[in-house]
Short mmCIF file of C-alpha atoms in Angstrom, two decimals:
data_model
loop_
_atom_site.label_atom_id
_atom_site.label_comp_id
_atom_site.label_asym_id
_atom_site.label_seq_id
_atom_site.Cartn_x
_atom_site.Cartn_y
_atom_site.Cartn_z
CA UNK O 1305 0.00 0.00 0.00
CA UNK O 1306 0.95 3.47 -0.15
CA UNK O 1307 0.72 6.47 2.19
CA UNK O 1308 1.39 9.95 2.09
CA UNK O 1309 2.45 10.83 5.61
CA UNK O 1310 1.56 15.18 6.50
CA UNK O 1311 1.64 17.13 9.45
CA UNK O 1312 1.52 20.73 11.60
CA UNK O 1313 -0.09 22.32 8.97
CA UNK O 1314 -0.80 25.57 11.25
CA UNK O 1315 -3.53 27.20 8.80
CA UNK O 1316 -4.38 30.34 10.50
CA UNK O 1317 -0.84 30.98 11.18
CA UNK O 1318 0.25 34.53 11.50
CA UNK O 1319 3.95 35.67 10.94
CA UNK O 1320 5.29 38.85 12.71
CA UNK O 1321 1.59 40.57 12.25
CA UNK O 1322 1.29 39.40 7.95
CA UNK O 1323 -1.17 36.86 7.45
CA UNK O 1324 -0.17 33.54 5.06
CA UNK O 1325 -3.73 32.82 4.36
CA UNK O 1326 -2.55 32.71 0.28
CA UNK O 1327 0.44 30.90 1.23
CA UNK O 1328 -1.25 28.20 3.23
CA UNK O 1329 -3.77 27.95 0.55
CA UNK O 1330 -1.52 27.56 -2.42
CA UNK O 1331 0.56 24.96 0.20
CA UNK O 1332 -2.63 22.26 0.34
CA UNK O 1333 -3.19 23.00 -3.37
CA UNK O 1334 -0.05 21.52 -3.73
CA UNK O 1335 0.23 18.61 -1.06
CA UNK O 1336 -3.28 17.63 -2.66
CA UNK O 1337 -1.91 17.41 -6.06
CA UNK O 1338 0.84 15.51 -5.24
CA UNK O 1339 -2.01 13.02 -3.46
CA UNK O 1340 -3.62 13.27 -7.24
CA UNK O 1341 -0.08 12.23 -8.78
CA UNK O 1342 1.00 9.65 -6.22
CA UNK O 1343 -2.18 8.08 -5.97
CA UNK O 1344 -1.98 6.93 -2.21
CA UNK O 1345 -4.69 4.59 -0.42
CA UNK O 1346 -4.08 6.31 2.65
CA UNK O 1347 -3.27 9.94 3.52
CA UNK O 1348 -2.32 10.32 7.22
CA UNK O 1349 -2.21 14.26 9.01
CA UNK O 1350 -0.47 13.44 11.92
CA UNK O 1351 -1.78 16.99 13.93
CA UNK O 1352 -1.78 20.30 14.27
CA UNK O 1353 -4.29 21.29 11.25
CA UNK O 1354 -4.44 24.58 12.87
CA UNK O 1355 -2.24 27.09 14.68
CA UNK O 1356 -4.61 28.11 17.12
CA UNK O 1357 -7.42 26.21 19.75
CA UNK O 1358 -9.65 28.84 18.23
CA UNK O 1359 -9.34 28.74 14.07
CA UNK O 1360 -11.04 31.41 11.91
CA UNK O 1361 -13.88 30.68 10.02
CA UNK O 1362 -11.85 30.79 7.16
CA UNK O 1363 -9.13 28.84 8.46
CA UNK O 1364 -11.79 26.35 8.88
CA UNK O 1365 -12.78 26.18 5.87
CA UNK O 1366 -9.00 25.52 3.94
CA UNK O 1367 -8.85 22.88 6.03
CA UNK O 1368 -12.00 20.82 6.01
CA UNK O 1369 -11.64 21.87 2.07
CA UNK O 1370 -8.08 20.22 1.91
CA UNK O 1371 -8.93 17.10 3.50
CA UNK O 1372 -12.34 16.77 1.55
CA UNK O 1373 -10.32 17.23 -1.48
CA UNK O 1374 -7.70 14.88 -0.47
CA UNK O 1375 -10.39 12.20 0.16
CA UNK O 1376 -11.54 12.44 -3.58
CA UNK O 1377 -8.62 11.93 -4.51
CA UNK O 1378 -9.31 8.07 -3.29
CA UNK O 1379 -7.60 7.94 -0.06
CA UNK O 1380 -8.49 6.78 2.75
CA UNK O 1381 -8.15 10.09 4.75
CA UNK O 1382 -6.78 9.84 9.31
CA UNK O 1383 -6.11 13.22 10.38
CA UNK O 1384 -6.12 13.30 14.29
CA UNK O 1385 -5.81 16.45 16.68
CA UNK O 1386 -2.05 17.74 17.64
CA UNK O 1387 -1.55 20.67 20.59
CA UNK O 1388 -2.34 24.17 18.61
CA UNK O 1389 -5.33 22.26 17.45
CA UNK O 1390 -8.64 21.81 20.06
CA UNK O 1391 -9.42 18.51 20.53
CA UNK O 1392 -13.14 18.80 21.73
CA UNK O 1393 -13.68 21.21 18.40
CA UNK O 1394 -12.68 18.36 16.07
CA UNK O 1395 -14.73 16.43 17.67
CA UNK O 1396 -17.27 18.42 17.35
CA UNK O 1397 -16.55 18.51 13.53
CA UNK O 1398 -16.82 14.24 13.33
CA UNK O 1399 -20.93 14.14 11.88
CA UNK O 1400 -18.81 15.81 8.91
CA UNK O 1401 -16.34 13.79 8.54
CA UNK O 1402 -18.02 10.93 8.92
CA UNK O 1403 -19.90 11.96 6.26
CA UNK O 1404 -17.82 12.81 3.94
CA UNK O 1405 -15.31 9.41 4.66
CA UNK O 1406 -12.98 11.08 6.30
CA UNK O 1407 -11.62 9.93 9.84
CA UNK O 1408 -11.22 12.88 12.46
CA UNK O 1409 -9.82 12.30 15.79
CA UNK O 1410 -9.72 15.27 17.93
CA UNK O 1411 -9.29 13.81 21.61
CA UNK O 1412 -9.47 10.83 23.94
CA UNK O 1413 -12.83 8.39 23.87
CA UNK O 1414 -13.66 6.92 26.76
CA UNK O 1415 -13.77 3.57 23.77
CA UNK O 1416 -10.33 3.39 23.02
CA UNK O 1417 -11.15 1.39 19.92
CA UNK O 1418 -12.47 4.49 18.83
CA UNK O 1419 -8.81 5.47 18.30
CA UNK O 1420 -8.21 1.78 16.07
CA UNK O 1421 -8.92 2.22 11.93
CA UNK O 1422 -8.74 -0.71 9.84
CA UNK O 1423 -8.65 -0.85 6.11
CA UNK O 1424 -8.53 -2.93 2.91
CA UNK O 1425 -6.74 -1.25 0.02
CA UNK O 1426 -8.10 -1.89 -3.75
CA UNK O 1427 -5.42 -4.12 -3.71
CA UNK O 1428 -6.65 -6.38 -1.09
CA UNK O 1429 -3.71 -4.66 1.26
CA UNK O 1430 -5.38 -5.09 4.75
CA UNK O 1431 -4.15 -2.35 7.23
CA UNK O 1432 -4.87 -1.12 10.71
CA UNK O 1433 -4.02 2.28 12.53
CA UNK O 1434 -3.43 3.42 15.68
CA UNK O 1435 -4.41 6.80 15.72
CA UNK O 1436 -3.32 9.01 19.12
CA UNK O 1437 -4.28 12.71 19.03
CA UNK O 1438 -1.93 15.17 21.27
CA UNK O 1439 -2.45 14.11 25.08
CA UNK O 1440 -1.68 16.87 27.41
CA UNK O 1441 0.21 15.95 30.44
CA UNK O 1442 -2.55 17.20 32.98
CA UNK O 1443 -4.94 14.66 31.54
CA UNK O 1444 -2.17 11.88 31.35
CA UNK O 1445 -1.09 12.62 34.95
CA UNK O 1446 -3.74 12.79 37.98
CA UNK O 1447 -3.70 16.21 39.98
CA UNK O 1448 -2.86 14.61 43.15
CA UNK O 1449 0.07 12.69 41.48
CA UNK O 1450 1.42 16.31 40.42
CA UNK O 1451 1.72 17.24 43.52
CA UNK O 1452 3.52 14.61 45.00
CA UNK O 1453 5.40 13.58 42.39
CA UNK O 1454 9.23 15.32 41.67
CA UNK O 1455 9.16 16.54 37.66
CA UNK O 1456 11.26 13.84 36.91
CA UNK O 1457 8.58 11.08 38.16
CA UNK O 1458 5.88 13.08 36.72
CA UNK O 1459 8.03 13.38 33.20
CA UNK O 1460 8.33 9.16 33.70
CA UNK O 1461 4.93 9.21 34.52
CA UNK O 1462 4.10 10.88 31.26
CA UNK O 1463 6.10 8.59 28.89
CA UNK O 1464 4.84 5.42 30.87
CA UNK O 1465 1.46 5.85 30.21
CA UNK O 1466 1.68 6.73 26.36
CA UNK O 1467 3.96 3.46 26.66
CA UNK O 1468 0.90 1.67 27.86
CA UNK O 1469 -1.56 3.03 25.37
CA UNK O 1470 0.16 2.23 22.81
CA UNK O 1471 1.10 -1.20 23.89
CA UNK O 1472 -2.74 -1.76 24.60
CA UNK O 1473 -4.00 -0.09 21.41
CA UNK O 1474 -1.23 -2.32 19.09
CA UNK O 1475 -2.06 -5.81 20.47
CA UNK O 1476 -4.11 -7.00 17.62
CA UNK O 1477 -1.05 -6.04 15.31
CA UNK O 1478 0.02 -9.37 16.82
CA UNK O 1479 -2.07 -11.07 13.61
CA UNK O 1480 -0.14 -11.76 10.58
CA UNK O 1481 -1.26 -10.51 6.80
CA UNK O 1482 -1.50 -7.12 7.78
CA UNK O 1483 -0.04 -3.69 7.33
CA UNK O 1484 0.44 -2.14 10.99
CA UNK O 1485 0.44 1.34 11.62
CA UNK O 1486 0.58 4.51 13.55
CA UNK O 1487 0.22 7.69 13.74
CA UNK O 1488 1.07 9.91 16.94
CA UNK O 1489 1.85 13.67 17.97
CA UNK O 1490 4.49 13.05 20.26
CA UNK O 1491 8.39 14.53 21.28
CA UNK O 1492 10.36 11.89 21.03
CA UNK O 1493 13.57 12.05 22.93
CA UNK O 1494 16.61 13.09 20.66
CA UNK O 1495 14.71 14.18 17.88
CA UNK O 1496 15.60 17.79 16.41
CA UNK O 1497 13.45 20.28 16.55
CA UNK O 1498 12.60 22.54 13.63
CA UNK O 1499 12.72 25.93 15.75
CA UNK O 1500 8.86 26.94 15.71
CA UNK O 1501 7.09 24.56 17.69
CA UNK O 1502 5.33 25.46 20.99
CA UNK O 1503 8.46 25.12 23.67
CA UNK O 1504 5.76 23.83 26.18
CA UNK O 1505 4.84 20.78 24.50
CA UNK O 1506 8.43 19.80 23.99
CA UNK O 1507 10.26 20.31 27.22
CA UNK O 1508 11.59 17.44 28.64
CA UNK O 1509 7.86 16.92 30.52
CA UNK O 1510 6.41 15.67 27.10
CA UNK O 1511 9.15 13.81 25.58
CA UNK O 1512 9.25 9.95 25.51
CA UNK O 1513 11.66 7.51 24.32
CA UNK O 1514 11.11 5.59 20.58
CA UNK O 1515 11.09 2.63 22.65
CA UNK O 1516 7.22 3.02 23.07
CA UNK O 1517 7.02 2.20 19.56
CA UNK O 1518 6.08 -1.69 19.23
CA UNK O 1519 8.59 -3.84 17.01
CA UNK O 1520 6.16 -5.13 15.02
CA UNK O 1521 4.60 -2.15 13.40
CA UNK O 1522 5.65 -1.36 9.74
CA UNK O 1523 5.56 2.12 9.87
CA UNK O 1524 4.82 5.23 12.71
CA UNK O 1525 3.20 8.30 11.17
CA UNK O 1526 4.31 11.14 13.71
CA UNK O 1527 3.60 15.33 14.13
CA UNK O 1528 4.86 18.21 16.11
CA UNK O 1529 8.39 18.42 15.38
CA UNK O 1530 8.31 20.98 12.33
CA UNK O 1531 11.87 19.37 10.90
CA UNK O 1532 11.62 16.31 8.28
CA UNK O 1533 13.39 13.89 10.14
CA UNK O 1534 13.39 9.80 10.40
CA UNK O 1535 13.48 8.98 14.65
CA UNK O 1536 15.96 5.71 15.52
CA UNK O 1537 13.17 3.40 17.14
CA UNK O 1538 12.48 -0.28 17.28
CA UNK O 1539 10.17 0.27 13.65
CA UNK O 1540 10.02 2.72 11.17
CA UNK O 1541 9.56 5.57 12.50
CA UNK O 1542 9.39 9.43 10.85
CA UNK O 1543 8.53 13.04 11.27
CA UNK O 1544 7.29 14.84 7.67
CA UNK O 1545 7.64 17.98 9.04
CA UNK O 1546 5.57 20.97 8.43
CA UNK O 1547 4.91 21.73 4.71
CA UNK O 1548 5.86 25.52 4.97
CA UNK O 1549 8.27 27.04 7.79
CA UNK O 1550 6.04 28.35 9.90
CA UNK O 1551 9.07 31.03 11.73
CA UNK O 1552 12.25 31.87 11.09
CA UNK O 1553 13.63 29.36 13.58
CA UNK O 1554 13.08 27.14 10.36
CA UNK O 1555 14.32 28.85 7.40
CA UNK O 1556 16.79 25.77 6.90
CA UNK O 1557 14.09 23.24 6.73
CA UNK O 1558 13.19 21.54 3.59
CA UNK O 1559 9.36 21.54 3.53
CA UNK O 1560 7.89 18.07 2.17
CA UNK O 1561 5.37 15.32 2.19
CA UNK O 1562 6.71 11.73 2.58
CA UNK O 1563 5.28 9.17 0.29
CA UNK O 1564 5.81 5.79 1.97
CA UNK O 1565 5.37 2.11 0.13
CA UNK O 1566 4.81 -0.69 2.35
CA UNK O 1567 3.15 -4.35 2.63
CA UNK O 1568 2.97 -6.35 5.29
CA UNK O 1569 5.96 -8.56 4.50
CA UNK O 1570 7.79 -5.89 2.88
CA UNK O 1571 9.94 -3.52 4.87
CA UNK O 1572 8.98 0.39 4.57
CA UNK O 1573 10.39 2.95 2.04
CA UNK O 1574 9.92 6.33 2.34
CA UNK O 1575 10.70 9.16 0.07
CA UNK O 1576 10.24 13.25 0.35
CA UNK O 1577 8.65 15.27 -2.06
CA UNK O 1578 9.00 18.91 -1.55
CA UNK O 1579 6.42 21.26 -1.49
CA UNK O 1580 7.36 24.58 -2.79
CA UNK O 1581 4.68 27.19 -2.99
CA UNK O 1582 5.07 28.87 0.71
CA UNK O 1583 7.49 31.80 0.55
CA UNK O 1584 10.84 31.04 1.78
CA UNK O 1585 12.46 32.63 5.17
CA UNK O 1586 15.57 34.25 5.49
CA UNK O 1587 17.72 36.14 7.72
CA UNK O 1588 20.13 39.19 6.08
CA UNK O 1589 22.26 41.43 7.36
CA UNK O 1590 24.42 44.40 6.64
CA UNK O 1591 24.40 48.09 6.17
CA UNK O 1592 21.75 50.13 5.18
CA UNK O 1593 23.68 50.52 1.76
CA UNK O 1594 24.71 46.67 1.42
CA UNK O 1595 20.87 45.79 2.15
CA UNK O 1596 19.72 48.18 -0.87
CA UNK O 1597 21.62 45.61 -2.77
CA UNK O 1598 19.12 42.80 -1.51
CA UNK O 1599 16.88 40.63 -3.88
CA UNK O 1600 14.73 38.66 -2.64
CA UNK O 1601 11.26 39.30 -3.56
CA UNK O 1602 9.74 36.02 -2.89
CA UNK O 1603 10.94 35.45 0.85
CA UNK O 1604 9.88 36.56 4.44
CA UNK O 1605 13.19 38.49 5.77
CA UNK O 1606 14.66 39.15 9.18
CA UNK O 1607 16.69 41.76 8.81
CA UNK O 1608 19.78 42.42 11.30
CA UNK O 1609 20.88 45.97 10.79
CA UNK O 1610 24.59 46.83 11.00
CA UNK O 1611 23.92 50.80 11.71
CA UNK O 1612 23.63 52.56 15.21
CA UNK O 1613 20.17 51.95 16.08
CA UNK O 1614 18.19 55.81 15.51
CA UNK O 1615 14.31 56.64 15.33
CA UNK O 1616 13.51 55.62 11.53
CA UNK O 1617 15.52 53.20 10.90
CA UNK O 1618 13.05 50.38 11.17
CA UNK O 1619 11.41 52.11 8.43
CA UNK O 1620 14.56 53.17 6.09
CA UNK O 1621 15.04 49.48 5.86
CA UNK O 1622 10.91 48.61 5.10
CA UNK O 1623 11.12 50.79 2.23
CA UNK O 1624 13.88 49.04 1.12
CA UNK O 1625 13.19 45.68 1.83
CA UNK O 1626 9.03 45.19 1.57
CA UNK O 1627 8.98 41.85 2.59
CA UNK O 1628 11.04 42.23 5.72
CA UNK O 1629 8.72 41.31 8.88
CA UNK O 1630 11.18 41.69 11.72
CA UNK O 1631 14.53 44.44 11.90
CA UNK O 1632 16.67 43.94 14.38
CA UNK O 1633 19.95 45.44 15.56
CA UNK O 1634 22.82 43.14 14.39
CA UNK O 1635 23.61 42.26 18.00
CA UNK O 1636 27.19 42.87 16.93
CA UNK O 1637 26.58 46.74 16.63
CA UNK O 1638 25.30 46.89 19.97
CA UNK O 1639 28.03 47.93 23.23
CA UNK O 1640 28.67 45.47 25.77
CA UNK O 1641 25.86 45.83 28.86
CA UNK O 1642 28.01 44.14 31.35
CA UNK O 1643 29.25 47.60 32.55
CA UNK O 1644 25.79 48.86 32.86
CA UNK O 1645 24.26 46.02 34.80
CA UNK O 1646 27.04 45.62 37.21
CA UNK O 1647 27.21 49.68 37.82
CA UNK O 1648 25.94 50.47 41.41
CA UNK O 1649 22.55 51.42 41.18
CA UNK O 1650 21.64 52.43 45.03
CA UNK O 1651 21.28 56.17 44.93
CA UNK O 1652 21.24 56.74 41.24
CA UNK O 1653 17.96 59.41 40.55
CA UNK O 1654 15.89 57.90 37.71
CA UNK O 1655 17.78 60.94 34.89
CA UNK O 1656 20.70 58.99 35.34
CA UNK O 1657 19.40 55.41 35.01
CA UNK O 1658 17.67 56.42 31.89
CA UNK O 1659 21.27 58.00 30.65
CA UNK O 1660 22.93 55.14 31.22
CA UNK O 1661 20.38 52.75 29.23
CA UNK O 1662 20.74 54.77 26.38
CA UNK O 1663 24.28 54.80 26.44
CA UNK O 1664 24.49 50.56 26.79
CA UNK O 1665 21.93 51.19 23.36
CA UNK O 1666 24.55 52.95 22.06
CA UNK O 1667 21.31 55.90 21.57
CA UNK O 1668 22.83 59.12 21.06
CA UNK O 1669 20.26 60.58 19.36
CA UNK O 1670 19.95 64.38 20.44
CA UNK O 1671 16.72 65.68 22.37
CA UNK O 1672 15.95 62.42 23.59
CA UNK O 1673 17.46 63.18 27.52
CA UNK O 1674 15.96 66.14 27.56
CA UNK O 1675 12.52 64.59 26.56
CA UNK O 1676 13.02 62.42 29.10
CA UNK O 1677 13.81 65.08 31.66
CA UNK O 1678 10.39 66.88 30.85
CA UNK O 1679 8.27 63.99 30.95
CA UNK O 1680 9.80 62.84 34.50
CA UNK O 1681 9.55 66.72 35.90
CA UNK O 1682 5.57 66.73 34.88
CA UNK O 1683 4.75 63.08 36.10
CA UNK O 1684 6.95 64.27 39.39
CA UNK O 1685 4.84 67.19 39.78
CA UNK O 1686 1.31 65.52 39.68
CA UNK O 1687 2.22 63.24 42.37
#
């Protein structure tokens, strides 16, 4: 059979204030043309369809639009809840997809079967999925247990019980003659992150080790790290990363899909096809005259700035650079602070404080003390 493994979409995303509504839309129009080309019986969207528990109406609508479309395409269509998404909400959403063939799981059952999918391709491929949304660690871990436990029992507590979901959920993969898989959003320990996931969700407190994988599955599906990445594990295991860098703590990732042909006697392979249409993100630096040189009309930029930081400047560099979201002082350019924080400050009236913080900005822009000074001598005088 074949599958085409995506994840951490993040429609609704917003980038420095400059909505990517176009960008996420030409982004699905792409992954669900390579589902059209590749032809897969299953397409798996391992979490995080949105970027926020509370998703536009039209951020709904791309998305139950994308997966609708992918299901045309013939696929068998999983796409299960990650931690920017809210669970209850997909739920909510299941008459739909029910409807329309396509299997939503937003949160935890109280029927854990409900969490088991099991297929026949055209082929006569039989397959079964283990599908586990995004568990937060206060449901995972009883209050009382969080209180008495130290953070690294409660972390162990954590990994244990996804251990023993998983092992519960995968038992029947103990049959023969068919394709086992899975599909989590999970941290697993030593995996790379791809810079623009939520920190939160993957401290230390929500990793586990690969080891909760079972041997016997042919393939695990996983989302939330943003950074295309195969996981060392006791099966196949991968990340597909994000389809578009969603900050520019991932302008070096190379945005994909992974295509993956398997059988149940035949061992996984997995390939990456890159999607394309997002804008790219990049970080430039230099001089107000070396960045007038800059050409890069079809990227997000972060600009570091190698002048003495002045009121305008942000804006100098705008009109030069259109696309540039964030401008920043090359830290470089900026004086050492040490002197400043380590200066006595018992004693020191609130004119000279201010003084010395422009100075450790290197600010010597003129009228700006004394605008200071008048603003302090009215608030003084009202109190």
């Amino acid at each position: 059979m074949r599958i085409l493994h995506t994840s951490d979409w993040h429609v609704g995303k917003v980038l420095k204030g400059r909505d990517r509504r176009d960008e996420h839309r030409r982004v699905l129009a792409q992954v669900i043309e390579i589902a059209q080309a590749e032809k897969p019986d299953l397409v798996i969207v391992a979490g995080d369809l949105y970027d926020t528990a509370a998703p536009t109406a039209d951020a709904t609508k791309l998305v139950t639009r994308a997966l609708s479309a992918l299901r045309r395409t013939g696929a068998r269509v999983v796409a299960i809840g990650g931690n920017h998404d809210n669970g209850a909400a997909l739920d909510a959403l299941r008459p739909w997809a029910d409807a329309a063939g396509i299997e939503l799981r937003g949160s935890y059952a109280s029927d854990l079967n409900d969490l088991l999918i099991e297929g026949v391709t055209e082929g006569g491929e039989r397959w079964r999925l283990v599908a586990l949304p995004f568990l937060s660690q206060r449901y995972a871990i009883r209050a009382a247990e969080m209180y008495e436990l130290t953070a690294a029992e409660a972390n162990q507590t954590y990994a244990d019980l996804v251990a023993r979901l998983i092992a519960k959920l995968s038992e029947p993969f103990a049959e023969p003659g068919v394709v086992n898989l899975l599909t989590a959003h999970l941290t697993i320990v030593g995996a790379s992150t791809g810079g623009g996931e939520r920190e939160a969700h993957t401290v230390m407190g929500y990793a586990v080790p690969a080891t909760v994988f079972p041997p016997n599955a042919h393939y695990v599906a996983l989302g939330h790290l943003h950074r295309t990445q195969s996981v060392i594990s006791p099966c196949p295991t991968r990340y597909s990363g994000s389809p578009l860098a969603v900050d520019f703590g991932e302008e070096e990732n190379v945005c994909s899909v992974a295509i993956v042909d398997v059988s149940c006697d035949k061992a996984a392979h997995v390939r990456d096809v890159p999607v394309t249409s997002a804008l790219t993100l990049r970080t430039v630096r230099g001089t107000l005259e070396q960045l007038a040189t800059v050409n890069l009309p079809d990227a997000w930029l972060r600009v570091l700035v190698r002048e003495a930081p002045r009121p305008g400047l942000r804006e100098d560099v705008q009109e030069l650079l259109p696309n540039a979201l964030e401008v920043r002082i090359d830290p470089d350019m900026l004086p050492s602070r040490s002197g400043a924080r380590s200066a006595e400050r018992a004693g020191r009236s609130p004119r000279e404080l201010f003084g010395d913080y422009l100075d450790s900005r290197g600010n010597a822009e003129e009228g700006v003390r004394e605008l200071f000074d008048q603003l302090y001598d009215e608030v003084s005088s009202n109190q």
